[in-house]
Coordinates of C-alpha atoms and ligand atoms in Angstrom, one line a residue:
M508 CA 0.0 0.0 0.0
Q509 CA 1.3 3.4 -1.0
L510 CA 0.8 5.8 1.9
T511 CA 1.3 9.5 0.9
G512 CA 2.9 11.4 3.8
L513 CA 4.4 8.4 5.4
K514 CA 7.8 10.2 5.4
D515 CA 6.3 12.8 7.7
Y516 CA 5.4 10.2 10.3
Q517 CA 8.6 8.2 10.9
K518 CA 9.4 6.4 14.2
V519 CA 11.1 8.4 16.8
D520 CA 12.6 5.4 18.6
E521 CA 12.7 1.7 18.4
I522 CA 11.0 0.9 21.7
P523 CA 8.3 -1.6 21.2
I524 CA 4.8 -0.4 22.0
Q525 CA 1.7 -2.5 22.7
Y526 CA -2.0 -2.1 22.3
G527 CA -3.0 -2.6 26.0
T528 CA -6.1 -2.3 28.2
A529 CA -6.7 1.2 26.9
G530 CA -5.1 1.1 23.5
F531 CA -1.6 2.6 23.0
R532 CA -0.5 4.9 25.7
T533 CA 2.8 6.6 26.2
K534 CA 4.5 10.0 26.0
G535 CA 2.7 12.1 23.4
S536 CA 5.9 12.8 21.6
R537 CA 6.4 9.1 20.8
L538 CA 2.9 8.6 19.2
K539 CA 2.8 10.5 15.9
H540 CA 3.8 7.5 13.7
V541 CA 1.6 5.1 15.7
I542 CA -1.5 7.2 15.3
F543 CA -0.8 7.8 11.5
R544 CA -0.7 4.0 11.1
M545 CA -3.8 3.6 13.2
G546 CA -5.6 5.9 10.8
A547 CA -4.9 3.3 8.1
L548 CA -5.8 0.4 10.3
A549 CA -9.1 2.0 11.2
A550 CA -9.8 2.2 7.5
I551 CA -9.1 -1.5 7.1
R552 CA -11.2 -2.3 10.2
S553 CA -14.1 -0.3 8.6
A554 CA -13.7 -2.3 5.3
C555 CA -13.9 -5.5 7.2
Q556 CA -17.1 -4.4 8.9
K557 CA -18.8 -3.8 5.5
G558 CA -18.0 0.0 5.5
A559 CA -19.4 0.5 9.1
T560 CA -18.0 3.6 10.7
I561 CA -15.0 3.0 13.1
G562 CA -14.1 5.5 15.8
V563 CA -10.7 6.6 16.9
M564 CA -10.2 8.5 20.2
I565 CA -7.0 10.4 21.0
T566 CA -6.6 10.5 24.8
A567 CA -4.6 9.1 27.7
S568 CA -7.4 9.5 30.1
H569 CA -6.1 9.9 33.7
N570 CA -2.4 9.8 32.8
P571 CA -0.2 12.9 33.2
E572 CA -0.6 15.7 30.7
E573 CA 2.5 14.8 28.7
D574 CA 1.2 11.3 27.9
N575 CA -1.2 10.6 25.2
G576 CA -2.9 7.6 23.6
V577 CA -5.1 6.2 21.0
K578 CA -7.8 3.6 20.9
L579 CA -10.1 2.3 18.2
V580 CA -13.9 2.1 18.7
D581 CA -15.9 -0.8 17.0
P582 CA -19.2 -0.2 15.2
M583 CA -21.5 -0.6 18.2
G584 CA -19.3 1.6 20.3
E585 CA -17.5 -1.3 21.7
M586 CA -13.7 -1.8 22.3
L587 CA -11.7 -3.5 19.6
G588 CA -11.5 -7.2 19.8
P589 CA -8.3 -9.1 20.8
E590 CA -7.3 -10.2 17.3
W591 CA -7.4 -6.6 16.2
E592 CA -5.4 -5.5 19.2
Q593 CA -2.8 -7.9 17.9
Y594 CA -2.9 -6.4 14.3
A595 CA -2.6 -2.9 15.9
T596 CA 0.4 -3.9 17.9
E597 CA 2.1 -5.5 14.8
I598 CA 1.4 -2.5 12.5
A599 CA 2.6 0.0 15.1
N600 CA 5.9 -1.7 15.5
V601 CA 7.0 -2.6 11.9
P602 CA 10.0 -0.5 10.6
D603 CA 9.0 2.6 8.6
S604 CA 10.2 1.0 5.4
E605 CA 7.7 -2.0 5.9
V606 CA 4.5 -0.1 6.9
G607 CA 3.1 -0.1 3.4
T608 CA 3.8 -3.8 2.8
A609 CA 2.6 -4.8 6.3
L610 CA -0.8 -3.0 5.7
Q611 CA -1.0 -4.5 2.2
K612 CA -0.4 -7.9 3.6
L613 CA -3.1 -7.5 6.2
T614 CA -5.7 -6.2 3.8
K615 CA -4.9 -9.1 1.5
N616 CA -5.2 -11.7 4.4
L617 CA -8.5 -10.2 5.5
G618 CA -9.9 -10.2 1.9
V619 CA -10.2 -6.5 1.7
T620 CA -10.2 -5.1 -1.9
T621 CA -10.9 -1.5 -1.4
L622 CA -10.7 1.2 1.4
A623 CA -12.6 3.8 -0.7
N624 CA -15.9 3.0 1.2
S625 CA -14.3 2.9 4.6
R626 CA -15.4 5.6 7.1
V627 CA -13.6 6.7 10.3
V628 CA -14.7 9.3 12.8
F629 CA -12.4 10.7 15.5
A630 CA -12.1 13.0 18.4
R631 CA -9.5 14.1 20.9
D632 CA -9.0 15.3 24.5
T633 CA -7.5 18.6 25.7
R634 CA -3.9 17.5 26.0
P635 CA -1.3 19.8 24.3
S636 CA -0.2 17.0 22.0
S637 CA -3.7 16.0 20.9
P638 CA -4.2 18.5 17.9
I639 CA -0.9 17.4 16.3
L640 CA -1.8 13.8 16.8
A641 CA -5.3 14.3 15.3
E642 CA -3.6 15.7 12.3
A643 CA -1.4 12.6 12.1
L644 CA -4.5 10.5 12.4
E645 CA -6.3 12.3 9.7
A646 CA -3.3 12.0 7.4
G647 CA -3.3 8.2 8.0
I648 CA -6.9 7.8 7.3
K649 CA -6.6 9.8 4.1
A650 CA -3.4 8.1 3.0
A651 CA -5.4 4.9 3.1
G652 CA -8.0 6.4 0.9
A653 CA -10.8 6.3 3.4
Q654 CA -13.4 9.1 4.3
C655 CA -13.2 10.7 7.7
Q656 CA -14.9 13.2 10.0
N657 CA -13.2 15.1 12.8
F658 CA -15.4 15.8 15.8
G659 CA -12.8 17.9 17.6
L660 CA -12.9 17.9 21.4
L661 CA -15.1 15.2 22.8
T662 CA -15.2 13.0 25.9
T663 CA -14.3 9.4 25.2
P664 CA -17.9 8.1 25.8
Q665 CA -19.3 10.9 23.5
L666 CA -17.3 9.5 20.7
H667 CA -18.4 5.9 21.4
Y668 CA -22.1 7.1 21.5
I669 CA -21.6 8.9 18.1
V670 CA -20.2 5.8 16.5
R671 CA -23.0 3.7 17.6
C672 CA -25.6 6.3 16.5
I673 CA -24.1 6.4 13.0
N674 CA -24.0 2.7 12.7
S675 CA -27.5 2.1 14.0
N676 CA -28.8 4.7 11.5
G677 CA -29.9 7.0 14.3
E678 CA -31.8 4.4 16.2
Y679 CA -29.5 4.9 19.3
G680 CA -29.8 8.6 19.0
K681 CA -28.5 11.6 16.9
P682 CA -24.9 11.2 16.0
T683 CA -23.8 14.6 17.3
E684 CA -22.8 16.1 20.6
D685 CA -26.1 18.0 20.7
G686 CA -27.9 14.6 20.1
Y687 CA -26.0 13.1 23.0
F688 CA -26.9 15.8 25.5
E689 CA -30.5 15.9 24.2
K690 CA -30.9 12.1 24.8
L691 CA -29.4 12.2 28.3
T692 CA -31.1 15.3 29.6
E693 CA -34.5 14.5 28.1
A694 CA -34.4 11.1 30.0
F695 CA -33.2 12.9 33.2
V696 CA -35.9 15.6 33.0
K697 CA -38.6 13.0 32.3
L698 CA -37.5 10.8 35.3
R699 CA -37.3 13.8 37.6
N700 CA -40.8 14.9 36.5
I701 CA -42.2 11.4 37.3
R702 CA -40.6 11.8 40.8
K703 CA -42.0 15.3 41.2
A704 CA -45.5 14.0 40.5
K705 CA -44.9 11.5 43.3
K706 CA -44.0 14.4 45.6
M707 CA -40.7 12.9 46.7
K708 CA -40.0 14.5 50.1
K709 CA -36.4 15.5 49.6
L710 CA -36.5 16.2 45.8
E711 CA -36.0 19.9 46.6
T712 CA -32.6 19.2 48.2
Y713 CA -31.5 17.5 45.0
K714 CA -31.9 20.7 43.2
A715 CA -29.1 21.9 45.4
C716 CA -25.6 21.6 44.2
L717 CA -23.2 18.9 43.2
Y718 CA -19.6 20.0 43.4
L719 CA -17.8 18.6 40.4
D720 CA -14.0 18.4 39.9
A721 CA -13.5 18.0 36.1
A722 CA -9.7 17.1 36.4
N723 CA -9.0 20.1 34.1
G724 CA -9.8 17.8 31.3
V725 CA -12.2 17.5 28.3
G726 CA -15.2 17.1 30.6
A727 CA -14.7 20.6 32.0
G728 CA -15.8 22.1 28.6
K729 CA -18.9 19.8 28.5
V730 CA -20.3 20.5 31.9
P731 CA -21.6 24.0 31.0
I732 CA -23.5 22.5 28.1
L733 CA -25.1 19.9 30.4
Q734 CA -25.9 22.6 32.9
S735 CA -27.5 24.7 30.3
K736 CA -29.9 21.9 29.4
L737 CA -30.6 20.9 33.0
G738 CA -31.4 24.5 34.3
E739 CA -32.5 24.4 38.0
L740 CA -32.8 20.6 38.1
L741 CA -29.2 20.2 39.0
Q742 CA -26.9 22.9 40.0
I743 CA -23.3 21.9 39.2
N744 CA -20.4 23.8 40.8
L745 CA -17.3 23.2 38.7
V746 CA -13.8 23.1 40.0
N747 CA -10.7 22.2 38.1
D748 CA -12.4 23.6 35.2
G749 CA -9.6 23.4 32.7
S750 CA -7.7 26.4 33.9
G751 CA -5.2 24.2 35.8
K752 CA -3.0 21.3 34.9
L753 CA -4.7 18.2 33.6
N754 CA -5.1 15.4 36.2
H755 CA -2.6 17.1 38.4
E756 CA -3.6 16.3 42.1
C757 CA -7.1 16.1 40.9
G758 CA -9.6 13.9 39.0
A759 CA -11.1 10.5 39.7
D760 CA -7.9 8.5 39.6
F761 CA -6.2 10.8 42.1
V762 CA -9.1 10.8 44.5
K763 CA -9.6 7.0 44.2
V764 CA -5.9 6.0 44.6
Q765 CA -4.9 8.7 47.1
Q766 CA -8.3 8.3 49.0
K767 CA -8.4 12.1 49.5
P768 CA -10.0 15.1 47.9
P769 CA -8.4 16.9 45.0
T770 CA -5.7 19.3 46.3
G771 CA -6.9 22.9 47.1
V772 CA -10.7 22.2 47.3
N773 CA -12.7 23.4 50.3
M774 CA -15.2 20.7 51.3
A775 CA -17.9 21.3 53.9
P776 CA -19.4 18.4 55.7
G777 CA -22.4 16.9 53.9
Q778 CA -21.7 18.4 50.5
R779 CA -22.0 16.0 47.6
W780 CA -18.8 16.0 45.5
A781 CA -17.7 14.1 42.4
S782 CA -14.6 13.9 40.3
L783 CA -14.2 13.0 36.6
D784 CA -11.1 11.8 35.0
G785 CA -9.3 13.5 32.1
D786 CA -11.5 12.0 29.3
A787 CA -14.7 11.8 31.4
D788 CA -15.3 8.1 31.3
R789 CA -14.8 7.6 35.0
I790 CA -16.5 9.2 38.0
V791 CA -16.2 8.8 41.8
F792 CA -18.2 10.6 44.5
Y793 CA -17.2 11.6 47.9
F794 CA -18.1 13.7 50.9
I795 CA -17.1 14.7 54.4
G796 CA -19.2 13.1 57.0
T797 CA -21.5 15.5 59.0
T798 CA -20.8 13.6 62.3
D799 CA -17.4 12.0 61.9
K800 CA -15.9 14.8 59.8
Q801 CA -14.0 12.2 57.9
F802 CA -13.5 11.8 54.1
H803 CA -15.6 9.1 52.5
L804 CA -15.2 7.8 49.1
L805 CA -18.1 6.5 46.9
D806 CA -16.2 4.7 44.2
G807 CA -17.2 2.5 41.3
D808 CA -18.2 -0.4 43.7
K809 CA -20.5 1.9 45.5
I810 CA -22.0 3.2 42.2
A811 CA -22.4 -0.3 41.0
T812 CA -24.3 -1.5 44.1
L813 CA -26.5 1.7 44.0
V814 CA -27.4 1.1 40.3
A815 CA -27.9 -2.7 40.6
G816 CA -30.0 -2.4 43.7
Y817 CA -32.2 0.2 42.0
L818 CA -32.5 -1.7 38.8
K819 CA -33.2 -5.0 40.6
D820 CA -36.3 -3.4 42.3
L821 CA -37.4 -1.7 39.1
V822 CA -37.1 -5.0 37.1
Q823 CA -39.2 -6.7 39.8
A824 CA -41.9 -4.1 39.5
T825 CA -42.2 -4.7 35.8
G826 CA -43.3 -8.3 36.4
L827 CA -40.9 -9.4 33.7
S828 CA -38.4 -12.2 34.3
L829 CA -35.2 -10.4 33.3
N830 CA -32.0 -11.6 34.8
L831 CA -29.7 -8.9 36.3
G832 CA -26.1 -9.5 37.0
L833 CA -23.1 -7.4 38.1
V834 CA -19.5 -7.6 36.8
Q835 CA -16.5 -6.5 38.8
T836 CA -12.7 -7.0 38.7
A837 CA -10.3 -8.1 41.4
Y838 CA -9.9 -4.4 42.5
A839 CA -13.5 -4.5 43.7
N840 CA -13.6 -4.1 47.5
G841 CA -14.3 -7.4 49.3
S842 CA -17.2 -5.7 51.2
S843 CA -18.9 -4.7 48.0
T844 CA -18.9 -8.2 46.6
R845 CA -20.2 -9.6 49.9
Y846 CA -23.0 -7.0 49.9
I847 CA -24.0 -7.7 46.4
T848 CA -24.2 -11.5 47.0
D849 CA -25.8 -11.5 50.4
Q850 CA -27.9 -8.4 50.6
L851 CA -28.8 -7.5 47.0
Q852 CA -28.8 -11.2 46.0
V853 CA -27.6 -10.3 42.5
P854 CA -25.2 -12.7 40.7
V855 CA -21.7 -11.3 40.6
A856 CA -18.8 -12.2 38.2
C857 CA -15.1 -11.3 38.4
V858 CA -13.1 -10.6 35.2
P859 CA -9.7 -9.3 34.4
T860 CA -9.1 -5.5 34.3
G861 CA -10.1 -3.6 31.3
V862 CA -13.5 -2.5 30.2
K863 CA -13.7 -4.8 27.3
H864 CA -13.7 -7.9 29.7
L865 CA -16.4 -6.3 31.9
H866 CA -18.6 -5.3 28.9
H867 CA -18.2 -8.8 27.3
K868 CA -19.2 -10.6 30.5
A869 CA -22.1 -8.2 31.2
Q870 CA -23.6 -9.2 27.8
E871 CA -24.3 -12.6 29.3
F872 CA -27.1 -11.1 31.4
D873 CA -30.4 -9.5 30.3
I874 CA -29.4 -6.5 32.2
G875 CA -25.6 -6.4 33.0
V876 CA -24.2 -3.8 35.4
Y877 CA -20.4 -3.4 35.2
F878 CA -18.0 -1.2 37.1
E879 CA -14.4 -1.0 37.8
A880 CA -13.6 0.2 41.4
N881 CA -12.0 3.3 39.8
G882 CA -15.4 4.6 38.7
H883 CA -15.5 3.3 35.1
G884 CA -18.6 1.5 34.2
T885 CA -22.2 1.4 32.9
A886 CA -25.1 -1.0 32.5
I887 CA -26.1 -2.7 29.3
V888 CA -29.5 -4.2 28.2
S889 CA -29.9 -7.0 25.7
D890 CA -31.9 -6.3 22.6
T891 CA -34.5 -8.9 23.5
S892 CA -35.0 -7.4 27.0
Y893 CA -35.4 -4.0 25.5
S894 CA -38.0 -5.3 23.1
S895 CA -40.0 -7.2 25.8
L896 CA -40.0 -3.9 27.9
K897 CA -41.3 -1.9 25.0
K898 CA -43.9 -4.6 24.3
A899 CA -45.0 -4.8 27.9
S900 CA -45.3 -1.0 28.2
Q901 CA -48.0 -1.1 25.5
D902 CA -49.7 -4.4 26.4
S903 CA -53.3 -3.9 27.5
T904 CA -53.2 -7.1 29.5
V905 CA -50.4 -5.7 31.7
S906 CA -51.3 -3.9 34.9
E907 CA -50.9 -0.2 35.1
E908 CA -48.3 -0.4 37.8
Q909 CA -46.2 -2.8 35.7
K910 CA -46.6 -0.7 32.6
E911 CA -45.5 2.4 34.6
A912 CA -42.4 0.4 35.9
C913 CA -41.6 -0.6 32.2
D914 CA -41.8 3.0 31.2
L915 CA -39.7 4.1 34.0
L916 CA -37.0 1.4 33.2
L917 CA -37.1 2.5 29.5
S918 CA -36.3 6.0 30.5
V919 CA -33.6 4.9 32.8
I920 CA -32.1 2.9 29.9
D921 CA -32.1 6.2 27.8
L922 CA -30.2 7.9 30.6
I923 CA -27.4 5.2 30.4
N924 CA -24.6 5.3 27.8
Q925 CA -24.5 1.6 26.9
T926 CA -21.5 1.7 24.7
V927 CA -19.0 2.3 27.5
G928 CA -18.5 3.8 31.0
D929 CA -19.5 7.5 30.9
A930 CA -18.9 9.9 33.7
I931 CA -21.6 12.4 32.5
S932 CA -24.3 9.7 32.1
D933 CA -23.3 8.0 35.4
L934 CA -23.5 11.4 37.2
L935 CA -27.0 11.8 36.0
L936 CA -27.9 8.3 36.8
V937 CA -26.6 8.5 40.4
E938 CA -28.4 11.8 40.9
M939 CA -31.6 10.4 39.6
I940 CA -31.4 7.2 41.8
L941 CA -30.5 9.2 45.0
A942 CA -33.6 11.4 44.4
A943 CA -35.8 8.4 43.6
L944 CA -34.6 6.6 46.8
D945 CA -34.7 9.9 48.8
W946 CA -31.2 9.3 49.9
D947 CA -28.4 11.7 50.7
V948 CA -24.7 10.7 50.2
E949 CA -24.4 9.5 53.8
Q950 CA -27.4 7.1 53.4
W951 CA -25.8 5.8 50.2
N952 CA -22.5 5.2 52.0
Q953 CA -24.1 3.3 54.7
A954 CA -25.0 0.3 52.4
Y955 CA -21.8 -1.4 53.4
T956 CA -18.4 -0.4 54.8
D957 CA -15.4 -0.7 52.6
L958 CA -12.4 -2.8 53.8
P959 CA -9.4 -0.5 54.2
N960 CA -7.3 -0.9 51.1
R961 CA -4.1 0.3 49.5
Q962 CA -2.8 0.4 46.0
L963 CA 0.9 0.7 45.2
K964 CA 3.1 0.8 42.1
V965 CA 6.4 -1.1 41.8
K966 CA 8.9 -0.2 39.0
V967 CA 10.5 -3.4 37.5
K968 CA 12.9 -4.0 34.6
D969 CA 10.3 -5.8 32.5
R970 CA 6.7 -5.8 33.9
S971 CA 5.6 -8.6 31.5
V972 CA 7.5 -11.1 33.7
I973 CA 4.5 -11.0 36.0
Q974 CA 1.9 -13.4 34.7
T975 CA -1.5 -13.9 36.2
T976 CA -4.5 -16.3 36.3
D977 CA -7.9 -16.6 37.9
A978 CA -9.1 -13.1 36.6
E979 CA -5.7 -11.6 37.8
R980 CA -6.3 -12.7 41.4
K981 CA -3.3 -15.1 41.4
A982 CA 0.2 -14.7 40.1
S983 CA 1.3 -17.7 38.0
F984 CA 4.9 -16.3 37.3
P985 CA 7.5 -15.7 38.7
K986 CA 7.3 -19.2 40.2
D987 CA 6.9 -19.0 44.0
L988 CA 5.6 -15.4 44.0
Q989 CA 2.0 -16.5 44.7
K990 CA 3.1 -18.8 47.5
A991 CA 5.0 -15.9 49.0
I992 CA 2.0 -13.5 48.6
D993 CA -0.3 -16.2 50.3
Q994 CA 2.0 -16.4 53.2
S995 CA 1.9 -12.6 53.7
V996 CA -1.9 -12.5 53.3
A997 CA -2.4 -15.3 55.9
K998 CA -1.0 -13.0 58.5
Y999 CA -3.7 -10.4 58.2
S1000 CA -7.3 -10.6 59.2
H1001 CA -9.6 -10.2 56.1
G1002 CA -6.4 -10.0 54.1
R1003 CA -6.4 -10.1 50.4
S1004 CA -3.7 -9.0 47.9
F1005 CA -2.8 -9.5 44.3
V1006 CA -0.4 -8.1 41.7
R1007 CA -0.6 -7.5 37.9
P1008 CA 1.3 -5.6 35.3
S1009 CA -0.4 -2.3 34.4
G1010 CA -1.6 -2.1 30.8
T1011 CA -1.3 1.7 30.7
E1012 CA 1.9 2.5 32.7
D1013 CA 5.3 0.8 32.9
I1014 CA 4.8 -0.5 36.4
V1015 CA 3.4 -3.4 38.4
R1016 CA 0.3 -2.7 40.4
V1017 CA -0.1 -4.1 44.0
Y1018 CA -3.5 -4.2 45.7
A1019 CA -4.2 -5.1 49.3
E1020 CA -7.1 -5.0 51.7
A1021 CA -7.3 -5.9 55.3
V1022 CA -9.3 -5.2 58.4
S1023 CA -7.5 -1.9 59.3
Q1024 CA -5.8 0.8 57.1
D1025 CA -2.6 0.0 59.0
A1026 CA -2.8 -3.6 58.2
A1027 CA -3.8 -2.9 54.5
D1028 CA -0.7 -0.6 54.2
K1029 CA 1.6 -3.1 55.7
L1030 CA 0.3 -6.0 53.6
A1031 CA 0.6 -3.9 50.4
N1032 CA 4.1 -2.9 51.3
E1033 CA 5.1 -6.6 52.0
V1034 CA 3.7 -7.7 48.7
A1035 CA 5.4 -4.8 46.9
V1036 CA 8.7 -5.9 48.4
L1037 CA 8.1 -9.4 47.1
V1038 CA 7.5 -8.0 43.6
F1039 CA 10.5 -5.9 43.8
K1040 CA 12.7 -8.8 44.9
M1041 CA 11.2 -11.6 42.7
A1042 CA 10.4 -9.6 39.5
G1043 CA 13.5 -7.4 39.0
G1044 CA 12.6 -4.2 40.9
L1045 CA 14.3 -1.0 39.8
G1046 CA 15.5 1.8 42.0
E1047 CA 14.9 1.7 45.8
E1048 CA 13.1 -1.1 47.6
P1049 CA 9.5 -0.1 48.5
K1050 CA 9.2 1.3 52.0
L1051 CA 6.3 1.6 54.3
H1052 CA 5.3 5.3 54.7
Ligands
NG1_1482 P1 -4.0 -0.6 34.2 O1 -3.0 0.5 34.1 O2 -3.9 -1.7 33.2 O3 -4.2 -1.0 35.6 C1 -6.0 1.3 34.4 C2 -7.1 0.9 35.2 C3 -8.1 0.1 34.5 C4 -8.6 0.7 33.3 C5 -7.4 1.3 32.5 C6 -7.9 2.2 31.3 C7 -6.9 0.4 37.6 C8 -6.3 -0.4 38.7 N1 -6.6 0.1 36.4 O4 -5.4 0.1 33.8 O5 -9.1 -0.3 35.4 O6 -9.6 1.7 33.6 O7 -6.6 2.1 33.2 O8 -8.1 3.5 31.6 O9 -7.7 1.3 38.0
ZN1483 ZN1 -10.7 7.7 31.3

């Protein structure tokens, strides 16, 4: 394949790069050639999908400002499948002189004869390197001979939504940012009006404010649009609104991992706070207790249980037999898993880290709720369940109460971005459920108490030496590492710990939980030292702080 402009997008180094849990992610300065090549690959993917539109998002989510990344979005707004991740990795790594031949070989193997009918849409986040990378992408798409449309600045979930709208011929919604906000806010307003008609006691308090940290990311520019459509229904007070440094001591990842508020914010007890990440696909909530004056985090696990509990009751009220399930990863707090199983009595599955695994598993249920503990998640509804709900809502033999429940559930489904975790959609969903249950944040938090936990990072020479099994809960390599972890864990009451190589950073992640914060910290540190010693640690040995 002849790629015009290839000479402007040559490799800057020979360090191999891999399509990981979130696409390619590294320093923005290393990505120009990768993104140019991904433009051509997206065109090939589109051709393989009979000309369906493929999305490409340029973002590094919660990573520092100097990083960037790229991921491809499949026609229904889903993540790229494993086979194509492999193609992406191969194409990104071939020498400059072989790019054309490698792409040619791939198109031939896949039986693609033309790329002229391929369509690719793309968007970017607010990083300084994003505009230039978007140019590289456009050049790659055009060099492959495909058509493209640049949507400029969007959140990651907005792009996923748009891709699905285009490929469902508008059935999922209008394929524009306006269409996105229209769909979500119409559903929100409708649901709030139903509640208003029911004269919910505390609904007035929910007009009060949500304090929102936008991580100085792409979400910051979108919140005013949301606010303009919601009017008085929800007052959002924005902090880290884009005037500061992206993800720097703020944002969902900072708050979740550090277990503290963004630096510099002034929180009063009882206020409802939330943080987005840099590309607005994650959200966590938090507050200062009115009595204990302590910081409390309402993370992805707490959102998942809130959503699953609400949906379970609603499904029951419809009278339909739809099976609801919840999907988590090993990072889910042990207390949340116990609560889901024992209290909610909802089936729960554990899968490896990465939204594609959660999404895939959630498809096994009629209604699947999935969340990573870090606040990335959503709910999905099978086509047949959606059709039965529609049918029942218009069936004259169904009781009025059941019809009402079907209608309500259909509106809730409209409020949810089913393509991928979406901080803006999740924000509205949580606000709606809290209002419906007549709960404040403290009541929400009381559902269960998190086991104290700690996450650490360990730098090693080559993180791929760590291999895992059992949905990442056990290390299968280096030999004896798991045995050593088990010995450490056995010393701590309610202890649990696991390690895995990160897919987005050059580190090994350590997770530990135990009955007290002190114990969780000690266990995490012990396990970090084991990783350091047994997996080729770099720099200083981890120390307990
Ligand atoms: P890695 O770096 O592979 O742990 C992180 C998150 C994932 C996922 C991706 C994509 C944790 C522990 N890991 O992946 O859950 O969200 O980023 O952004 O939060
Ligand atoms: Zn993100």
